[in-house]
Every structure is written in structure tokens, then in C-alpha cells.
Amino acid sequence: MTGPHIRINLLGGLRAQVGNRTVQNFETRKAAELLSFLALNPGRVYSRDYLAELLWPDEDPEPTRARFRQVLSSIRRSLGDESLFGGERGYLSLRSECVDTDLQ
């Protein structure tokens, strides 16, 4: 893969440029929050449990794991790219070689 293929703008509202298409409206607010958080530090690996706790603090971990998978699936559908995310089982990162952000 040569260079970033998705541009994520965080300043002035979340927007993702995917080829000629701009995605501004995500299926849920939680999907936008997760993508924004991961875009702050592309390449940094987080545990999925940690990310779920950020999105749903003080809630039972078991149901939040299912919600987390739904949110992640929603982001993948919105952006249309499975290769954006990396990480071993139980961990997740936004692959820095696939993404460019306005904060970099």
C-alpha cells in the first residue's frame, strides 16, 4: 500500500475522505466517537475492552463488547474499507499507513 488512502479531518467536525467520497454522517454517535478517538493517534494499539469502557463507562462489560463490535462494523460499512484497522485479537488500532489526519 502506498501512502494514506483515507483522510480524516477532526478539526471543524469529523469528516473522512474516501477516494472521491466524503463521509460526514456516521450511523451512530458512538461510531463517530470511536473513529475520532482512534484517529487522534493512528497506529497506537488499544485493548477493545478499554475502548468499550470509554464508550460506555460504568456499564456491564459483556453487553458492551457486543455493542462495540456493532459500532466497529458500522465504521467499516461507512468507510468501505476493512484494511483500516489492525491489532491482534482483543486489540485494535487505526493503521497509520492507511490514514492521514489533519492533526498530523
XYZ file of C-alpha atoms in Angstrom, residues 7-98:
92
model
C -8.073 11.380 5.043
C -9.730 12.010 8.404
C -10.446 15.581 9.457
C -11.156 16.078 13.138
C -10.996 19.857 13.354
C -14.267 21.532 12.471
C -16.229 18.285 12.725
C -15.465 14.687 11.829
C -15.145 14.011 8.100
C -13.497 11.149 6.280
C -12.424 11.483 2.655
C -12.510 8.074 0.988
C -11.458 8.463 -2.632
C -13.933 10.914 -4.163
C -16.471 10.349 -1.393
C -16.790 12.331 1.834
C -18.337 10.646 4.866
C -19.672 13.074 7.466
C -22.671 11.253 8.838
C -21.901 8.052 10.651
C -24.599 5.552 11.617
C -24.270 6.348 15.315
C -22.649 8.939 17.526
C -20.611 6.145 19.149
C -19.179 5.205 15.730
C -18.054 8.803 15.208
C -16.603 8.916 18.721
C -14.628 5.707 18.253
C -13.227 6.738 14.874
C -12.291 10.167 16.247
C -10.528 8.651 19.244
C -8.543 6.195 17.118
C -7.637 8.955 14.649
C -6.026 11.007 17.420
C -3.123 8.516 17.471
C -3.107 6.368 14.318
C -1.018 3.265 14.865
C -1.497 3.203 18.628
C -2.952 -0.100 19.780
C -5.733 -0.164 22.378
C -7.471 -3.086 24.025
C -11.041 -3.485 22.825
C -12.173 -3.627 26.457
C -10.539 -0.245 27.130
C -12.246 1.286 24.089
C -15.614 -0.195 25.078
C -15.189 1.243 28.576
C -14.532 4.686 27.063
C -17.713 4.493 25.014
C -19.918 3.006 27.746
C -18.392 3.830 31.134
C -19.816 2.143 34.215
C -21.774 -0.434 32.201
C -21.523 -4.217 32.336
C -18.598 -5.359 30.146
C -20.398 -8.280 28.493
C -23.119 -6.272 26.681
C -20.664 -3.507 25.815
C -18.480 -5.995 23.913
C -21.385 -6.773 21.588
C -22.169 -3.070 21.153
C -18.514 -2.394 20.445
C -18.479 -4.967 17.640
C -21.587 -3.344 16.161
C -20.004 0.118 16.278
C -16.818 -1.153 14.651
C -18.844 -2.863 11.934
C -20.746 0.378 11.385
C -17.491 2.298 10.835
C -16.285 -0.319 8.365
C -19.558 -0.075 6.419
C -19.427 3.732 6.381
C -15.838 3.888 5.172
C -15.999 0.797 2.988
C -12.522 -0.371 3.926
C -11.673 -3.389 6.062
C -7.914 -2.738 5.919
C -8.022 0.401 8.080
C -7.890 -1.483 11.336
C -5.092 -3.547 12.769
C -4.338 -5.248 16.033
C -4.174 -8.741 17.376
C -7.148 -10.491 18.913
C -8.642 -8.311 21.620
C -6.804 -5.196 20.428
C -7.484 -2.520 17.843
C -5.655 0.269 16.083
C -6.213 2.537 13.137
C -3.399 1.630 10.758
C -1.216 4.710 10.369
C -0.057 3.715 6.886
C -3.672 3.817 5.651
